[in-house]
Amino acid sequence: MIEISNVIKTYKAGNKAIRKLNIHIADGEFVFIVGRSGSGKSTLLKMLLKEVEPTSGHIIVNGVNLQRMPRRHVPKYRRRLGMVFQDFKLLKDRTVYENVAFAQRVIGVPVRRIRENVPEMLKLVGLSSKYKFYPNQLSGGEQQRVAIARALVNNPEVLLADEPTGNLDRQNAEEIMRLLEEINAQGTTVIVVTHSQEIVDSMQKRVITMDKGMVVSDKRGGEIYELQHNLL
């Protein structure tokens, strides 16, 4: 469960990126966050990753109050999250297998378990036969699948995806979204930030629309889910 309560984020220059934000996301939900540039979507993701601290309010992720978390516990907390980026952020000098394995090596997973887990993740994303390939030998859609496998290999409770289809053609974008839907069906909470109205319309999931740091609508499948009346 993710509980965002009365959150405000004001940067040093006085810019209010988030204005009294209230969002509740249940375990296992699939949620789109949409809105124009500057609406606060990126700041919201950064706060969930604890890269940015809110000025006031509370953020609780699966029972953990982020405002009370000591800095030394942040790396462990982030292992409970998976993150997928628009530009993939793959290690270009490492193979598909090595890119996924890297996420486990950095947290000290034994080699034996890595050898079990990585092939399982590559099978999930449909890349078992390309484990020896390097990123520049893959299509954009395949590179994003590697990024998703890397984000999932540590069994995160929540998967955050920031414009995961932004650099992909329509066919690859649809395939990536189907993959995220499959991952969600297995119990992982999925939060996708996107500008693609076409994808949002086709998926019929919950859609939270932000504008000027506030939630202006909250709908599921075109029906009002929970309209937030945020005040300045």
PDB file of C-alpha atoms in Angstrom:
ATOM      1  CA  MET A   1       0.000   0.000   0.000  1.00  0.00           C
ATOM      2  CA  ILE A   2       1.147   3.519  -0.797  1.00  0.00           C
ATOM      3  CA  GLU A   3      -0.334   6.360   1.231  1.00  0.00           C
ATOM      4  CA  ILE A   4       0.507   9.948   0.296  1.00  0.00           C
ATOM      5  CA  SER A   5      -1.064  12.367   2.764  1.00  0.00           C
ATOM      6  CA  ASN A   6      -1.119  16.172   2.521  1.00  0.00           C
ATOM      7  CA  VAL A   7       2.254  16.233   0.787  1.00  0.00           C
ATOM      8  CA  ILE A   8       3.765  19.548  -0.261  1.00  0.00           C
ATOM      9  CA  LYS A   9       7.124  19.969  -2.003  1.00  0.00           C
ATOM     10  CA  THR A  10       8.610  23.436  -2.362  1.00  0.00           C
ATOM     11  CA  TYR A  11      12.072  23.789  -3.873  1.00  0.00           C
ATOM     12  CA  LYS A  12      14.597  26.356  -2.659  1.00  0.00           C
ATOM     13  CA  ALA A  13      13.751  28.783  -5.446  1.00  0.00           C
ATOM     14  CA  GLY A  14      10.196  28.908  -4.101  1.00  0.00           C
ATOM     15  CA  ASN A  15       8.739  26.708  -6.837  1.00  0.00           C
ATOM     16  CA  LYS A  16       5.886  24.555  -5.505  1.00  0.00           C
ATOM     17  CA  ALA A  17       6.239  21.266  -7.359  1.00  0.00           C
ATOM     18  CA  ILE A  18       3.646  19.451  -5.231  1.00  0.00           C
ATOM     19  CA  ARG A  19       0.664  21.130  -3.575  1.00  0.00           C
ATOM     20  CA  LYS A  20      -1.175  19.222  -0.832  1.00  0.00           C
ATOM     21  CA  LEU A  21      -1.157  15.850  -2.592  1.00  0.00           C
ATOM     22  CA  ASN A  22      -3.315  12.960  -1.346  1.00  0.00           C
ATOM     23  CA  ILE A  23      -3.135   9.578  -3.104  1.00  0.00           C
ATOM     24  CA  HIS A  24      -3.909   6.048  -1.903  1.00  0.00           C
ATOM     25  CA  ILE A  25      -2.703   3.076  -3.969  1.00  0.00           C
ATOM     26  CA  ALA A  26      -3.643  -0.410  -2.772  1.00  0.00           C
ATOM     27  CA  ASP A  27      -1.404  -3.457  -2.967  1.00  0.00           C
ATOM     28  CA  GLY A  28      -1.480  -5.014  -6.424  1.00  0.00           C
ATOM     29  CA  GLU A  29      -2.981  -2.019  -8.232  1.00  0.00           C
ATOM     30  CA  PHE A  30      -1.946  -0.880 -11.720  1.00  0.00           C
ATOM     31  CA  VAL A  31      -1.984   2.916 -11.870  1.00  0.00           C
ATOM     32  CA  PHE A  32      -1.122   5.450 -14.546  1.00  0.00           C
ATOM     33  CA  ILE A  33       0.107   8.903 -13.515  1.00  0.00           C
ATOM     34  CA  VAL A  34      -0.468  11.414 -16.300  1.00  0.00           C
ATOM     35  CA  GLY A  35      -0.183  15.160 -16.749  1.00  0.00           C
ATOM     36  CA  ARG A  36       1.664  17.828 -18.675  1.00  0.00           C
ATOM     37  CA  SER A  37       5.342  18.594 -18.134  1.00  0.00           C
ATOM     38  CA  GLY A  38       5.751  20.403 -14.828  1.00  0.00           C
ATOM     39  CA  SER A  39       2.644  18.836 -13.301  1.00  0.00           C
ATOM     40  CA  GLY A  40       4.656  17.153 -10.535  1.00  0.00           C
ATOM     41  CA  LYS A  41       4.837  13.577 -11.857  1.00  0.00           C
ATOM     42  CA  SER A  42       8.639  13.329 -11.762  1.00  0.00           C
ATOM     43  CA  THR A  43       8.815  14.883  -8.300  1.00  0.00           C
ATOM     44  CA  LEU A  44       6.288  12.324  -7.082  1.00  0.00           C
ATOM     45  CA  LEU A  45       8.442   9.440  -8.364  1.00  0.00           C
ATOM     46  CA  LYS A  46      11.557  10.948  -6.796  1.00  0.00           C
ATOM     47  CA  MET A  47       9.799  11.214  -3.459  1.00  0.00           C
ATOM     48  CA  LEU A  48       8.711   7.563  -3.657  1.00  0.00           C
ATOM     49  CA  LEU A  49      12.346   6.637  -4.368  1.00  0.00           C
ATOM     50  CA  LYS A  50      13.418   8.903  -1.500  1.00  0.00           C
ATOM     51  CA  GLU A  51      15.619  10.931  -3.833  1.00  0.00           C
ATOM     52  CA  VAL A  52      13.658  14.055  -2.867  1.00  0.00           C
ATOM     53  CA  GLU A  53      12.149  14.856   0.530  1.00  0.00           C
ATOM     54  CA  PRO A  54       8.702  16.440   0.830  1.00  0.00           C
ATOM     55  CA  THR A  55       8.532  19.822   2.528  1.00  0.00           C
ATOM     56  CA  SER A  56       5.589  18.596   4.594  1.00  0.00           C
ATOM     57  CA  GLY A  57       3.128  15.724   4.734  1.00  0.00           C
ATOM     58  CA  HIS A  58       3.659  11.967   4.932  1.00  0.00           C
ATOM     59  CA  ILE A  59       4.492   9.177   2.483  1.00  0.00           C
ATOM     60  CA  ILE A  60       4.050   5.586   3.647  1.00  0.00           C
ATOM     61  CA  VAL A  61       5.104   2.725   1.363  1.00  0.00           C
ATOM     62  CA  ASN A  62       4.112  -0.776   2.498  1.00  0.00           C
ATOM     63  CA  GLY A  63       4.153   0.222   6.136  1.00  0.00           C
ATOM     64  CA  VAL A  64       7.342   2.277   5.968  1.00  0.00           C
ATOM     65  CA  ASN A  65       7.069   5.983   6.822  1.00  0.00           C
ATOM     66  CA  LEU A  66       9.654   7.540   4.506  1.00  0.00           C
ATOM     67  CA  GLN A  67       9.962  10.728   6.561  1.00  0.00           C
ATOM     68  CA  ARG A  68      11.105   8.735   9.598  1.00  0.00           C
ATOM     69  CA  MET A  69      13.531   6.516   7.704  1.00  0.00           C
ATOM     70  CA  PRO A  70      17.231   7.011   8.595  1.00  0.00           C
ATOM     71  CA  ARG A  71      19.475   7.663   5.587  1.00  0.00           C
ATOM     72  CA  ARG A  72      21.373   4.439   6.241  1.00  0.00           C
ATOM     73  CA  HIS A  73      18.169   2.456   5.590  1.00  0.00           C
ATOM     74  CA  VAL A  74      17.451   4.046   2.186  1.00  0.00           C
ATOM     75  CA  PRO A  75      19.468   1.530   0.077  1.00  0.00           C
ATOM     76  CA  LYS A  76      17.622  -1.378   1.698  1.00  0.00           C
ATOM     77  CA  TYR A  77      14.273   0.352   1.127  1.00  0.00           C
ATOM     78  CA  ARG A  78      15.046   0.929  -2.561  1.00  0.00           C
ATOM     79  CA  ARG A  79      15.646  -2.790  -3.010  1.00  0.00           C
ATOM     80  CA  ARG A  80      11.932  -3.207  -2.376  1.00  0.00           C
ATOM     81  CA  LEU A  81      11.223  -1.087  -5.451  1.00  0.00           C
ATOM     82  CA  GLY A  82      11.888  -1.712  -9.129  1.00  0.00           C
ATOM     83  CA  MET A  83      12.540   1.221 -11.467  1.00  0.00           C
ATOM     84  CA  VAL A  84      12.236   1.299 -15.254  1.00  0.00           C
ATOM     85  CA  PHE A  85      13.407   4.352 -17.208  1.00  0.00           C
ATOM     86  CA  GLN A  86      12.586   5.743 -20.643  1.00  0.00           C
ATOM     87  CA  ASP A  87      16.228   5.527 -21.765  1.00  0.00           C
ATOM     88  CA  PHE A  88      16.743   1.983 -20.374  1.00  0.00           C
ATOM     89  CA  LYS A  89      19.990   2.848 -18.496  1.00  0.00           C
ATOM     90  CA  LEU A  90      21.636  -0.443 -19.450  1.00  0.00           C
ATOM     91  CA  LEU A  91      25.366  -1.096 -19.057  1.00  0.00           C
ATOM     92  CA  LYS A  92      26.493  -1.032 -22.675  1.00  0.00           C
ATOM     93  CA  ASP A  93      29.681  -3.045 -22.094  1.00  0.00           C
ATOM     94  CA  ARG A  94      27.815  -5.940 -20.466  1.00  0.00           C
ATOM     95  CA  THR A  95      25.622  -8.664 -21.884  1.00  0.00           C
ATOM     96  CA  VAL A  96      21.901  -9.041 -21.271  1.00  0.00           C
ATOM     97  CA  TYR A  97      22.638 -11.654 -18.604  1.00  0.00           C
ATOM     98  CA  GLU A  98      25.243  -9.461 -16.924  1.00  0.00           C
ATOM     99  CA  ASN A  99      22.940  -6.418 -16.900  1.00  0.00           C
ATOM    100  CA  VAL A 100      20.253  -8.323 -15.032  1.00  0.00           C
ATOM    101  CA  ALA A 101      22.751 -10.105 -12.764  1.00  0.00           C
ATOM    102  CA  PHE A 102      24.313  -6.771 -11.797  1.00  0.00           C
ATOM    103  CA  ALA A 103      21.193  -5.803  -9.828  1.00  0.00           C
ATOM    104  CA  GLN A 104      21.701  -8.867  -7.654  1.00  0.00           C
ATOM    105  CA  ARG A 105      25.457  -8.641  -7.327  1.00  0.00           C
ATOM    106  CA  VAL A 106      25.298  -5.139  -5.855  1.00  0.00           C
ATOM    107  CA  ILE A 107      23.184  -6.398  -2.950  1.00  0.00           C
ATOM    108  CA  GLY A 108      25.324  -9.471  -2.340  1.00  0.00           C
ATOM    109  CA  VAL A 109      23.099 -12.256  -3.689  1.00  0.00           C
ATOM    110  CA  PRO A 110      25.079 -15.533  -3.854  1.00  0.00           C
ATOM    111  CA  VAL A 111      26.281 -16.588  -7.309  1.00  0.00           C
ATOM    112  CA  ARG A 112      24.250 -19.800  -7.147  1.00  0.00           C
ATOM    113  CA  ARG A 113      21.015 -17.847  -6.684  1.00  0.00           C
ATOM    114  CA  ILE A 114      21.955 -15.361  -9.412  1.00  0.00           C
ATOM    115  CA  ARG A 115      22.378 -18.283 -11.822  1.00  0.00           C
ATOM    116  CA  GLU A 116      18.865 -19.405 -10.939  1.00  0.00           C
ATOM    117  CA  ASN A 117      17.152 -16.014 -10.853  1.00  0.00           C
ATOM    118  CA  VAL A 118      18.504 -14.333 -13.987  1.00  0.00           C
ATOM    119  CA  PRO A 119      17.408 -17.026 -16.487  1.00  0.00           C
ATOM    120  CA  GLU A 120      13.991 -17.029 -14.830  1.00  0.00           C
ATOM    121  CA  MET A 121      13.637 -13.266 -15.343  1.00  0.00           C
ATOM    122  CA  LEU A 122      14.855 -13.449 -18.938  1.00  0.00           C
ATOM    123  CA  LYS A 123      12.290 -16.157 -19.635  1.00  0.00           C
ATOM    124  CA  LEU A 124       9.574 -13.945 -18.149  1.00  0.00           C
ATOM    125  CA  VAL A 125      10.417 -11.074 -20.522  1.00  0.00           C
ATOM    126  CA  GLY A 126      10.949 -13.354 -23.541  1.00  0.00           C
ATOM    127  CA  LEU A 127      14.708 -12.932 -23.943  1.00  0.00           C
ATOM    128  CA  SER A 128      16.091 -16.335 -22.919  1.00  0.00           C
ATOM    129  CA  SER A 129      17.770 -16.821 -26.287  1.00  0.00           C
ATOM    130  CA  LYS A 130      19.536 -13.442 -26.191  1.00  0.00           C
ATOM    131  CA  TYR A 131      21.302 -13.650 -22.846  1.00  0.00           C
ATOM    132  CA  LYS A 132      24.727 -13.276 -24.517  1.00  0.00           C
ATOM    133  CA  PHE A 133      23.743 -10.237 -26.578  1.00  0.00           C
ATOM    134  CA  TYR A 134      24.925  -6.712 -25.804  1.00  0.00           C
ATOM    135  CA  PRO A 135      22.463  -3.780 -25.624  1.00  0.00           C
ATOM    136  CA  ASN A 136      23.540  -2.379 -29.022  1.00  0.00           C
ATOM    137  CA  GLN A 137      22.564  -5.702 -30.607  1.00  0.00           C
ATOM    138  CA  LEU A 138      18.982  -5.399 -29.392  1.00  0.00           C
ATOM    139  CA  SER A 139      15.961  -3.439 -30.566  1.00  0.00           C
ATOM    140  CA  GLY A 140      14.543  -0.684 -28.378  1.00  0.00           C
ATOM    141  CA  GLY A 141      11.752  -2.960 -27.217  1.00  0.00           C
ATOM    142  CA  GLU A 142      14.207  -5.692 -26.301  1.00  0.00           C
ATOM    143  CA  GLN A 143      16.381  -3.253 -24.376  1.00  0.00           C
ATOM    144  CA  GLN A 144      13.361  -2.161 -22.368  1.00  0.00           C
ATOM    145  CA  ARG A 145      12.578  -5.813 -21.630  1.00  0.00           C
ATOM    146  CA  VAL A 146      16.089  -6.210 -20.230  1.00  0.00           C
ATOM    147  CA  ALA A 147      15.518  -3.129 -18.077  1.00  0.00           C
ATOM    148  CA  ILE A 148      12.266  -4.628 -16.793  1.00  0.00           C
ATOM    149  CA  ALA A 149      13.969  -7.948 -16.021  1.00  0.00           C
ATOM    150  CA  ARG A 150      16.668  -6.072 -14.101  1.00  0.00           C
ATOM    151  CA  ALA A 151      14.006  -4.138 -12.157  1.00  0.00           C
ATOM    152  CA  LEU A 152      12.161  -7.344 -11.258  1.00  0.00           C
ATOM    153  CA  VAL A 153      15.017  -9.695 -10.420  1.00  0.00           C
ATOM    154  CA  ASN A 154      15.061  -8.681  -6.735  1.00  0.00           C
ATOM    155  CA  ASN A 155      11.309  -9.323  -6.395  1.00  0.00           C
ATOM    156  CA  PRO A 156      10.202  -5.732  -5.727  1.00  0.00           C
ATOM    157  CA  GLU A 157       6.872  -5.020  -4.066  1.00  0.00           C
ATOM    158  CA  VAL A 158       6.351  -1.971  -6.289  1.00  0.00           C
ATOM    159  CA  LEU A 159       7.459  -1.371  -9.883  1.00  0.00           C
ATOM    160  CA  LEU A 160       7.831   2.278 -10.949  1.00  0.00           C
ATOM    161  CA  ALA A 161       8.052   2.969 -14.679  1.00  0.00           C
ATOM    162  CA  ASP A 162       8.913   6.469 -15.938  1.00  0.00           C
ATOM    163  CA  GLU A 163       7.791   6.832 -19.573  1.00  0.00           C
ATOM    164  CA  PRO A 164       8.708   3.169 -20.310  1.00  0.00           C
ATOM    165  CA  THR A 165       7.415   3.383 -23.891  1.00  0.00           C
ATOM    166  CA  GLY A 166       8.639   6.897 -24.694  1.00  0.00           C
ATOM    167  CA  ASN A 167      11.390   5.716 -27.068  1.00  0.00           C
ATOM    168  CA  LEU A 168       9.466   2.827 -28.628  1.00  0.00           C
ATOM    169  CA  ASP A 169       7.284   2.404 -31.696  1.00  0.00           C
ATOM    170  CA  ARG A 170       3.635   1.505 -31.282  1.00  0.00           C
ATOM    171  CA  GLN A 171       4.052  -2.263 -31.553  1.00  0.00           C
ATOM    172  CA  ASN A 172       6.907  -2.425 -29.043  1.00  0.00           C
ATOM    173  CA  ALA A 173       5.065  -0.049 -26.728  1.00  0.00           C
ATOM    174  CA  GLU A 174       2.010  -2.315 -26.724  1.00  0.00           C
ATOM    175  CA  GLU A 175       4.175  -5.362 -26.016  1.00  0.00           C
ATOM    176  CA  ILE A 176       5.878  -3.643 -23.073  1.00  0.00           C
ATOM    177  CA  MET A 177       2.530  -2.625 -21.611  1.00  0.00           C
ATOM    178  CA  ARG A 178       1.221  -6.177 -21.935  1.00  0.00           C
ATOM    179  CA  LEU A 179       4.323  -7.371 -20.100  1.00  0.00           C
ATOM    180  CA  LEU A 180       3.742  -4.852 -17.290  1.00  0.00           C
ATOM    181  CA  GLU A 181       0.147  -6.048 -17.102  1.00  0.00           C
ATOM    182  CA  GLU A 182       1.336  -9.655 -16.729  1.00  0.00           C
ATOM    183  CA  ILE A 183       3.733  -8.601 -13.968  1.00  0.00           C
ATOM    184  CA  ASN A 184       0.901  -6.794 -12.208  1.00  0.00           C
ATOM    185  CA  ALA A 185      -1.300  -9.897 -12.481  1.00  0.00           C
ATOM    186  CA  GLN A 186       1.325 -11.759 -10.456  1.00  0.00           C
ATOM    187  CA  GLY A 187       0.816  -9.352  -7.563  1.00  0.00           C
ATOM    188  CA  THR A 188       3.326  -6.548  -8.106  1.00  0.00           C
ATOM    189  CA  THR A 189       1.994  -3.021  -7.690  1.00  0.00           C
ATOM    190  CA  VAL A 190       2.735  -1.141 -10.937  1.00  0.00           C
ATOM    191  CA  ILE A 191       2.862   2.660 -11.278  1.00  0.00           C
ATOM    192  CA  VAL A 192       3.458   4.046 -14.767  1.00  0.00           C
ATOM    193  CA  VAL A 193       4.150   7.687 -15.593  1.00  0.00           C
ATOM    194  CA  THR A 194       3.323   8.364 -19.240  1.00  0.00           C
ATOM    195  CA  HIS A 195       2.368  11.015 -21.781  1.00  0.00           C
ATOM    196  CA  SER A 196       0.765   8.440 -24.115  1.00  0.00           C
ATOM    197  CA  GLN A 197      -2.986   8.964 -24.052  1.00  0.00           C
ATOM    198  CA  GLU A 198      -3.344   6.141 -26.563  1.00  0.00           C
ATOM    199  CA  ILE A 199      -1.797   3.637 -24.163  1.00  0.00           C
ATOM    200  CA  VAL A 200      -3.821   4.931 -21.227  1.00  0.00           C
ATOM    201  CA  ASP A 201      -7.074   4.641 -23.188  1.00  0.00           C
ATOM    202  CA  SER A 202      -6.298   1.122 -24.403  1.00  0.00           C
ATOM    203  CA  MET A 203      -5.353  -0.295 -20.982  1.00  0.00           C
ATOM    204  CA  GLN A 204      -8.495   0.733 -19.053  1.00  0.00           C
ATOM    205  CA  LYS A 205      -6.666   0.986 -15.725  1.00  0.00           C
ATOM    206  CA  ARG A 206      -6.809   3.528 -12.942  1.00  0.00           C
ATOM    207  CA  VAL A 207      -5.586   6.929 -14.157  1.00  0.00           C
ATOM    208  CA  ILE A 208      -4.472   9.726 -11.830  1.00  0.00           C
ATOM    209  CA  THR A 209      -4.155  13.064 -13.614  1.00  0.00           C
ATOM    210  CA  MET A 210      -1.915  15.747 -12.112  1.00  0.00           C
ATOM    211  CA  ASP A 211      -1.739  19.448 -12.884  1.00  0.00           C
ATOM    212  CA  LYS A 212       0.364  22.099 -11.127  1.00  0.00           C
ATOM    213  CA  GLY A 213       1.338  19.665  -8.403  1.00  0.00           C
ATOM    214  CA  MET A 214      -2.205  18.522  -7.612  1.00  0.00           C
ATOM    215  CA  VAL A 215      -4.454  15.597  -8.456  1.00  0.00           C
ATOM    216  CA  VAL A 216      -7.236  16.931 -10.658  1.00  0.00           C
ATOM    217  CA  SER A 217      -8.902  13.605 -11.468  1.00  0.00           C
ATOM    218  CA  ASP A 218      -8.733   9.976 -10.434  1.00  0.00           C
ATOM    219  CA  LYS A 219     -10.541   7.497 -12.660  1.00  0.00           C
ATOM    220  CA  ARG A 220     -10.609   3.793 -13.409  1.00  0.00           C
ATOM    221  CA  GLY A 221     -11.687   2.572 -16.839  1.00  0.00           C
ATOM    222  CA  GLY A 222     -13.207   5.950 -17.628  1.00  0.00           C
ATOM    223  CA  GLU A 223     -15.274   6.011 -14.416  1.00  0.00           C
ATOM    224  CA  ILE A 224     -14.490   8.353 -11.526  1.00  0.00           C
ATOM    225  CA  TYR A 225     -12.423   6.434  -8.981  1.00  0.00           C
ATOM    226  CA  GLU A 226     -11.760   9.108  -6.404  1.00  0.00           C
ATOM    227  CA  LEU A 227     -11.693  12.806  -7.192  1.00  0.00           C
ATOM    228  CA  GLN A 228      -9.193  14.662  -5.080  1.00  0.00           C
ATOM    229  CA  HIS A 229     -10.068  18.245  -4.122  1.00  0.00           C
ATOM    230  CA  ASN A 230      -6.623  19.579  -3.276  1.00  0.00           C
ATOM    231  CA  LEU A 231      -6.390  23.105  -1.938  1.00  0.00           C
ATOM    232  CA  LEU A 232      -3.460  25.466  -2.361  1.00  0.00           C
TER     233      LEU A 232
END
